[in-house]
Each structure stands twice: as C-alpha cells, then as structure tokens.
Short mmCIF file of C-alpha atoms in Angstrom, two decimals:
data_model
loop_
_atom_site.label_atom_id
_atom_site.label_comp_id
_atom_site.label_asym_id
_atom_site.label_seq_id
_atom_site.Cartn_x
_atom_site.Cartn_y
_atom_site.Cartn_z
CA MET F 1 -126.31 -74.03 34.14
CA HIS F 2 -127.62 -71.99 37.13
CA ARG F 3 -129.34 -68.79 35.94
CA ALA F 4 -128.39 -65.79 37.60
CA THR F 5 -130.51 -64.39 40.50
CA PRO F 6 -132.83 -61.33 39.17
CA LEU F 7 -132.69 -58.24 41.73
CA PRO F 8 -135.72 -58.67 44.05
CA LEU F 9 -136.80 -55.14 44.53
CA SER F 10 -138.29 -56.21 47.96
CA LEU F 11 -134.74 -56.06 48.97
CA ALA F 12 -134.22 -52.64 48.27
CA VAL F 13 -137.41 -51.43 49.91
CA PHE F 14 -136.14 -53.55 53.14
CA SER F 15 -132.93 -51.71 53.05
CA ALA F 16 -134.84 -48.19 53.06
CA ALA F 17 -137.01 -49.67 55.66
CA PHE F 18 -134.40 -51.03 57.90
CA PHE F 19 -134.60 -47.67 60.14
CA ALA F 20 -138.17 -48.58 60.83
CA GLU F 21 -140.41 -48.26 63.96
CA ALA F 22 -138.72 -50.60 66.82
CA LEU F 23 -140.61 -52.35 69.39
CA PRO F 24 -137.42 -52.74 71.68
CA ALA F 25 -136.78 -53.77 75.11
CA GLN F 26 -134.09 -51.07 75.90
CA GLU F 27 -131.18 -51.74 78.29
CA ALA F 28 -129.00 -48.73 79.23
CA GLN F 29 -125.55 -50.04 80.32
CA THR F 30 -124.51 -47.63 82.66
CA PRO F 31 -123.22 -47.36 86.16
CA PRO F 32 -125.67 -45.15 87.94
CA SER F 33 -122.64 -42.90 89.54
CA ALA F 34 -121.20 -42.51 86.14
CA ALA F 35 -124.88 -41.74 84.59
CA ALA F 36 -125.35 -38.95 86.80
CA GLU F 37 -122.25 -37.14 85.10
CA GLY F 38 -123.58 -37.57 81.86
CA SER F 39 -126.72 -35.93 79.97
CA VAL F 40 -129.85 -37.05 78.45
CA MET F 41 -130.09 -37.32 74.66
CA LYS F 42 -133.50 -36.65 73.85
CA PRO F 43 -134.06 -36.37 70.19
CA ARG F 44 -137.16 -34.15 68.78
CA PHE F 45 -138.52 -32.14 66.11
CA LEU F 46 -139.25 -28.78 66.73
CA PRO F 47 -142.47 -27.21 65.75
CA GLY F 48 -142.80 -24.72 62.86
CA LYS F 49 -139.80 -25.88 60.96
CA ILE F 50 -139.26 -27.49 57.56
CA TYR F 51 -136.51 -30.37 57.68
CA THR F 52 -135.22 -31.70 54.44
CA PHE F 53 -133.25 -35.14 54.62
CA ALA F 54 -131.52 -36.83 51.84
CA ALA F 55 -131.17 -40.85 52.11
CA GLU F 56 -129.10 -42.94 49.89
CA THR F 57 -129.41 -46.86 50.17
CA GLY F 58 -127.10 -48.95 48.17
CA VAL F 59 -127.48 -52.69 47.91
CA ALA F 60 -125.18 -55.36 46.19
CA LEU F 61 -126.18 -58.94 45.54
CA ALA F 62 -123.72 -61.72 44.85
CA GLY F 63 -124.31 -64.61 42.54
CA PRO F 64 -122.96 -67.95 43.10
CA GLY F 65 -119.13 -67.99 43.99
CA GLU F 66 -118.97 -64.20 43.54
CA ASP F 67 -117.51 -61.81 46.09
CA VAL F 68 -120.36 -59.08 47.18
CA SER F 69 -117.63 -56.35 46.83
CA ALA F 70 -117.36 -57.05 43.07
CA ALA F 71 -121.00 -58.03 42.83
CA ALA F 72 -122.68 -56.97 39.25
CA ARG F 73 -126.40 -56.71 40.47
CA ARG F 74 -126.79 -53.52 42.31
CA PHE F 75 -129.71 -51.40 43.39
CA VAL F 76 -129.25 -47.60 44.33
CA MET F 77 -131.99 -45.38 45.66
CA ASN F 78 -131.83 -41.54 46.48
CA HIS F 79 -134.50 -40.06 48.13
CA GLU F 80 -135.11 -36.46 49.34
CA SER F 81 -137.61 -35.91 51.78
CA ARG F 82 -139.40 -33.06 53.31
CA PHE F 83 -140.81 -32.57 57.09
CA LEU F 84 -142.82 -29.84 57.89
CA THR F 85 -143.67 -29.71 61.49
CA ALA F 86 -146.47 -28.01 63.70
CA ASN F 87 -147.97 -28.07 67.03
CA ARG F 88 -150.66 -30.75 67.68
CA ASP F 89 -154.17 -29.71 67.37
CA GLY F 90 -156.15 -28.88 70.62
CA GLY F 91 -152.67 -28.04 72.46
CA GLU F 92 -151.88 -31.50 72.74
CA PRO F 93 -148.29 -32.42 73.64
CA GLY F 94 -146.01 -33.49 71.10
CA VAL F 95 -145.52 -32.58 67.25
CA ARG F 96 -147.34 -33.02 64.10
CA VAL F 97 -145.01 -33.77 61.04
CA THR F 98 -146.51 -33.76 57.30
CA ALA F 99 -143.98 -35.84 55.81
CA SER F 100 -143.57 -35.86 51.56
CA THR F 101 -141.15 -36.98 48.96
CA GLU F 102 -139.32 -34.18 47.30
CA LYS F 103 -137.58 -36.31 44.74
CA LEU F 104 -136.70 -39.98 44.28
CA VAL F 105 -133.87 -41.44 42.12
CA LEU F 106 -133.51 -45.48 41.43
CA GLU F 107 -130.85 -47.05 39.66
CA ILE F 108 -130.88 -51.00 39.28
CA ASN F 109 -128.51 -53.10 37.72
CA ALA F 110 -129.77 -56.61 37.30
CA GLY F 111 -126.73 -57.92 35.32
CA ALA F 112 -127.94 -57.79 31.81
CA LYS F 113 -130.55 -55.26 32.41
CA GLN F 114 -130.15 -51.54 33.89
CA VAL F 115 -133.21 -49.37 35.01
CA ARG F 116 -133.09 -45.97 35.92
CA TYR F 117 -136.04 -43.70 37.22
CA ASP F 118 -135.74 -40.02 38.36
CA SER F 119 -138.99 -38.45 39.46
CA SER F 120 -137.65 -35.03 38.11
CA ASP F 121 -136.56 -36.56 34.55
CA PRO F 122 -139.36 -37.15 32.21
CA ALA F 123 -137.11 -39.09 30.06
CA THR F 124 -136.85 -41.95 32.67
CA LYS F 125 -140.50 -42.38 33.03
CA ASP F 126 -141.22 -44.98 30.36
CA SER F 127 -140.47 -48.26 32.18
CA ALA F 128 -142.88 -50.33 34.07
CA LEU F 129 -140.85 -49.66 37.12
CA ALA F 130 -140.70 -45.99 36.73
CA MET F 131 -144.75 -46.03 36.21
CA HIS F 132 -144.84 -48.26 39.63
CA PHE F 133 -142.91 -45.58 41.54
CA GLU F 134 -144.29 -42.45 39.76
CA GLY F 135 -147.08 -41.90 42.29
CA ALA F 136 -144.80 -41.87 45.39
CA THR F 137 -144.06 -38.03 44.79
CA ARG F 138 -147.93 -37.36 44.97
CA ARG F 139 -148.41 -38.90 48.44
CA SER F 140 -147.42 -37.72 51.98
CA VAL F 141 -148.41 -38.71 55.39
CA VAL F 142 -149.50 -36.66 58.39
CA MET F 143 -148.27 -37.89 61.74
CA ASP F 144 -148.97 -36.89 65.29
CA LEU F 145 -146.16 -37.89 67.62
CA ASP F 146 -146.26 -37.66 71.47
CA PRO F 147 -143.41 -36.12 73.57
CA ASP F 148 -141.57 -39.59 73.66
CA GLY F 149 -141.64 -39.70 69.61
CA LYS F 150 -144.38 -42.38 69.54
CA VAL F 151 -146.49 -42.02 66.72
CA VAL F 152 -150.07 -41.85 68.26
CA GLY F 153 -151.92 -40.87 64.64
CA SER F 154 -151.30 -40.73 61.07
CA THR F 155 -153.06 -39.86 58.09
CA GLU F 156 -152.22 -40.50 54.36
CA VAL F 157 -152.82 -37.59 51.93
CA GLY F 158 -152.69 -37.21 48.22
CA GLY F 159 -152.55 -39.89 45.43
CA GLY F 160 -153.39 -40.26 41.88
CA GLY F 161 -151.11 -41.08 39.27
CA PRO F 162 -150.56 -43.94 36.67
CA ALA F 163 -151.83 -47.67 37.95
CA THR F 164 -148.93 -49.64 38.81
CA PRO F 165 -148.05 -52.30 35.98
CA LEU F 166 -146.29 -54.12 38.79
CA PRO F 167 -149.28 -55.15 41.38
CA GLY F 168 -147.89 -56.59 44.53
CA LEU F 169 -144.47 -55.13 44.35
CA PRO F 170 -143.68 -52.46 47.34
CA GLN F 171 -143.82 -49.19 46.93
CA PHE F 172 -142.06 -46.33 48.39
CA GLY F 173 -145.18 -44.29 49.92
CA PRO F 174 -146.63 -43.09 53.07
CA ASP F 175 -145.39 -46.39 55.19
CA GLN F 176 -141.78 -45.76 54.34
CA LEU F 177 -142.24 -41.98 54.78
CA LYS F 178 -143.68 -42.94 58.39
CA GLN F 179 -140.57 -45.11 59.05
CA LEU F 180 -138.23 -42.58 57.80
CA VAL F 181 -139.66 -40.13 60.36
CA VAL F 182 -139.65 -42.36 63.11
CA SER F 183 -135.95 -43.43 62.43
CA VAL F 184 -134.66 -40.00 63.23
CA LEU F 185 -135.83 -40.41 66.53
CA GLN F 186 -134.28 -43.86 67.68
CA GLY F 187 -131.08 -45.50 68.79
CA PHE F 188 -130.93 -43.22 71.88
CA PRO F 189 -131.06 -44.41 75.47
CA LYS F 190 -133.47 -43.26 78.28
CA ASP F 191 -130.78 -43.09 81.02
CA ARG F 192 -128.02 -40.05 81.12
CA VAL F 193 -124.95 -41.11 79.29
CA ALA F 194 -121.34 -39.89 79.07
CA PRO F 195 -118.70 -40.21 76.70
CA GLY F 196 -117.43 -43.98 76.73
CA GLN F 197 -120.52 -45.55 77.89
CA GLU F 198 -122.89 -47.92 76.23
CA TRP F 199 -126.34 -49.19 76.07
CA THR F 200 -128.32 -51.89 74.13
CA GLN F 201 -131.32 -51.98 72.27
CA LYS F 202 -132.88 -55.21 71.19
CA GLY F 203 -136.58 -56.35 70.22
CA LYS F 204 -138.47 -56.69 67.03
CA ARG F 205 -138.54 -54.11 64.02
CA SER F 206 -141.52 -53.68 61.81
CA LEU F 207 -140.93 -53.46 58.12
CA GLY F 208 -144.68 -52.74 57.06
CA GLU F 209 -146.07 -55.32 54.34
CA LEU F 210 -142.55 -57.01 54.19
CA GLY F 211 -142.78 -58.74 57.55
CA GLU F 212 -140.48 -58.24 60.89
CA ILE F 213 -137.10 -58.83 62.09
CA ASP F 214 -135.68 -59.35 65.43
CA PHE F 215 -132.74 -57.35 66.37
CA GLU F 216 -129.77 -56.61 68.82
CA ILE F 217 -128.02 -53.45 68.86
CA ASN F 218 -125.16 -52.11 70.88
CA TYR F 219 -124.51 -48.63 71.08
CA ARG F 220 -121.46 -46.62 72.36
CA TYR F 221 -121.09 -42.86 72.97
CA VAL F 222 -117.73 -42.52 71.63
CA ARG F 223 -116.90 -38.53 72.11
CA ASP F 224 -118.37 -35.00 71.26
CA GLU F 225 -117.45 -33.74 68.27
CA ALA F 226 -117.90 -30.95 66.07
CA HIS F 227 -119.85 -31.98 62.92
CA GLU F 228 -120.81 -29.29 60.20
CA ASN F 229 -119.73 -26.68 62.71
CA ALA F 230 -122.41 -28.33 65.34
CA ASP F 231 -121.86 -29.50 68.96
CA CYS F 232 -122.53 -33.46 68.19
CA ALA F 233 -122.09 -36.43 70.14
CA LEU F 234 -120.56 -39.32 67.98
CA ILE F 235 -122.56 -42.39 68.70
CA GLU F 236 -121.27 -45.94 67.00
CA TYR F 237 -123.06 -49.30 67.15
CA THR F 238 -122.67 -52.88 66.22
CA GLY F 239 -125.21 -55.54 66.19
CA GLY F 240 -127.07 -57.97 64.04
CA ILE F 241 -130.52 -58.94 62.90
CA LYS F 242 -132.61 -62.21 61.78
CA GLY F 243 -135.94 -62.63 60.08
CA ASP F 244 -138.12 -63.57 57.21
CA VAL F 245 -139.30 -60.92 54.72
CA ALA F 246 -141.61 -61.00 51.67
CA VAL F 247 -139.93 -61.36 48.37
CA THR F 248 -141.22 -60.15 44.94
CA GLY F 249 -139.59 -60.49 41.70
CA VAL F 250 -139.17 -57.24 39.47
CA GLN F 251 -140.33 -59.25 36.52
CA PRO F 252 -144.45 -58.89 36.07
CA GLY F 253 -146.01 -62.05 37.39
CA ALA F 254 -143.28 -63.32 39.67
CA GLY F 255 -144.64 -64.85 42.50
CA GLN F 256 -144.15 -63.90 45.95
CA GLY F 257 -142.26 -65.82 48.61
CA LYS F 258 -140.23 -65.44 51.90
CA MET F 259 -136.58 -64.64 52.12
CA GLY F 260 -134.98 -66.05 55.47
CA PHE F 261 -131.86 -63.89 56.36
CA GLU F 262 -129.24 -63.34 58.75
CA GLY F 263 -126.72 -60.37 59.23
CA ARG F 264 -124.23 -60.57 62.20
CA GLN F 265 -122.09 -57.98 60.80
CA MET F 266 -123.92 -54.72 61.07
CA THR F 267 -121.68 -51.36 61.71
CA GLY F 268 -123.00 -47.91 61.83
CA ARG F 269 -122.26 -43.99 63.30
CA PHE F 270 -124.49 -40.96 63.67
CA TYR F 271 -123.88 -37.52 64.67
CA PHE F 272 -126.56 -36.10 66.91
CA ASP F 273 -126.85 -32.47 67.06
CA LYS F 274 -127.37 -31.37 71.02
CA ALA F 275 -128.78 -28.29 70.44
CA LEU F 276 -131.19 -29.19 67.61
CA GLY F 277 -132.09 -32.69 69.14
CA ILE F 278 -131.49 -34.53 65.87
CA PRO F 279 -129.15 -36.50 63.82
CA ARG F 280 -127.21 -34.41 61.20
CA PHE F 281 -125.74 -37.58 59.70
CA SER F 282 -125.89 -41.42 59.91
CA GLU F 283 -124.25 -44.53 58.10
CA GLN F 284 -124.78 -47.99 58.47
CA THR F 285 -123.50 -51.17 56.52
CA LEU F 286 -124.90 -54.58 56.79
CA ASN F 287 -123.53 -57.78 55.57
CA VAL F 288 -126.29 -60.42 55.20
CA ASN F 289 -126.72 -64.05 53.99
CA ALA F 290 -130.20 -64.40 52.27
CA SER F 291 -132.19 -67.46 51.63
CA VAL F 292 -134.12 -66.59 48.49
CA PRO F 293 -136.50 -68.68 46.50
CA ASN F 294 -135.39 -69.99 43.43
CA PRO F 295 -135.97 -67.88 40.64
CA ASP F 296 -136.13 -70.89 38.42
CA ARG F 297 -139.68 -72.06 38.22
CA LEU F 298 -138.57 -75.51 37.23
CA GLN F 299 -136.47 -75.91 40.32
CA SER F 300 -137.96 -75.77 44.03
CA GLY F 301 -136.01 -74.75 47.13
CA THR F 302 -133.79 -71.71 47.88
CA ILE F 303 -130.57 -70.43 46.73
CA GLN F 304 -128.02 -68.43 49.08
CA VAL F 305 -127.15 -64.85 48.16
CA PRO F 306 -124.82 -62.83 50.12
CA MET F 307 -125.84 -59.30 50.47
CA ARG F 308 -124.24 -55.94 51.22
CA GLN F 309 -126.20 -52.74 52.14
CA ARG F 310 -125.24 -49.42 52.87
CA ILE F 311 -127.58 -46.67 53.97
CA VAL F 312 -126.71 -42.79 54.61
CA ILE F 313 -129.13 -40.29 55.80
CA LYS F 314 -128.13 -36.32 56.13
CA LEU F 315 -130.15 -33.48 57.28
CA LEU F 316 -129.75 -31.22 54.10
CA SER F 317 -131.39 -27.85 55.69
CA LEU F 318 -133.60 -26.62 58.69
CA ARG F 319 -135.50 -23.60 58.27
CA ASP F 320 -138.54 -21.83 59.49
CA ALA F 321 -141.69 -23.04 58.15
#
C-alpha cells in the first residue's frame, strides 16, 4: 500500500520565502498618453520608524486521490516581525532596516502526527522541531537599502540557542527576514500608472538555500480605495511560477532531494498606502503541482503532490522609533 507523504518542511519555508527578492525584467504595459495622467507608486521605508508586520502562511498538501481543499496534511506559520529604520551611515542615500522576529508560531498536521511551536509558550518547546526553530527569535539582520529598495549591504546579528537536532532542515532566520523586508517593496512599476492599467514582471526569484524559481506576474491597478481609513491603491495580480527547490523531510535522517513544481493558478491583491509608501495588506493564493521524491526509501522516483498555499501579510503598526 502506498504510504502517506510526510510534510516536507521545505515547502513551508518555500511558501514563506515566495515573496523573496526578485531579479525581474520589468515591463510596464501602459500607453504613454495614459501614463502621463497617472502617478508613480514608489514604495519606501521612512527612517526613524518602527514597522510591525504579521505574516501568516498556510500550506495544504493532498495525498493520492485526495482533494487539496480537504487535505489533512497542513502547515500554518504565524510570524510577527519588527523593522527598525534609520538613516544610513555617512549620509548615504536610502535607509537602514534592522529586522527581527518578535514572535513565531508553527502548527504542523502531518496526518497522524501534530506538532506545535510557539516562541512565547515554554510548554511547546520540547519537540525537535521547536528546538530547531528556537534560535530564530535570537537572530536579526541589519540591511542597507538604496533609494530604489535594492539591498546594498547586510549583516547578521545575534545567535545562540540550542543546537538544532535537525541539521540540514531550513530555518527561519536572517535570510527569511531579509526576503520579507525586500518583499514589501516589490510588485510596483517604474512608470506612471492610473486605475485600470496593467504591467508585467517576469524573471527569476531567489529562495535562498532552496534554489530559485521562474515567474511571470501580471498586475492591474484596479482602483483607489480606503483601507483601514487610509487612501490606498488596490492592486490585483495573476501569474505562474515554475522551478526546482531543495526538499528535506521533517524526520531526522531524511535525505534531501529536488522538488519540481509548476503553479499556473496564482492570484493575489494588495492595498498600497499612497501616503506612507507601503502596502498595508497583501494576500496571495497559489495552487501547485509538485513532483516530490518518494518518501519510501525502498522505491525510487517521484510522486505527484497537489499543494495549495495562502500567504497574508499585514502592517500591524507604525510608530516613531
């Protein structure tokens, strides 16, 4: 009988990292005459502020013959991060961002086994998975961004905590914080746009140690709309991704392989606060067909795993430092 597929934690990190730094060939698809009537949406971090973001990533994996909407194998990660901003040293243009993890909650339902980790709850810290992630709250990253939001320098800070009992398994650390910072500034055209106009971004997206993916995303400036009492631009998008990422099993000693995947059903939207220059809310849903290494060591080849992920990022607060 075919064994149930264990939840590869790499998929969860891949989900969180999907908003990673892009290397796009960006194309604004806007007639010049119409563009002149629009505005430039330039995202930015203001120096001297503290931004608090909450990100929730949900992943569902279906077994053989199982519908992904009713899948029993699920992963949920809630991550609260703090971005402290300041002017760069020496009067250099741009901004310095110190990103740190305030809270991390993981819930994994791998069928017959459930695991929960809450960085603020000592009662959840006795599992191997919890020990693996415990160090995340002790690490931060200091990043220098130029006026275009490009990372021109970064330094990891902190460390310590218990040694991981799951070596080789991806962790939520400075790389993911860096990707989260950069993600807030992405998805915007360089040209002026007005409601009803569209643009496309395509290229490669780095997932750090997991590899990289090819993507193409079509954006549409739907309308101006109030969100949380702020004047926002509502942006919607559709697109697809394709590539290979590294896969490591949750079980100690599980080997690493490559997961081939293709997702053509990606939809999302975000509200861009035009006064603050930052998205207040974003959500994305992606359906993927993944080719995962067979978990049965007695069998070679891959198995097909339908996967659905949903990512929601919210700006919780913005205050003076």
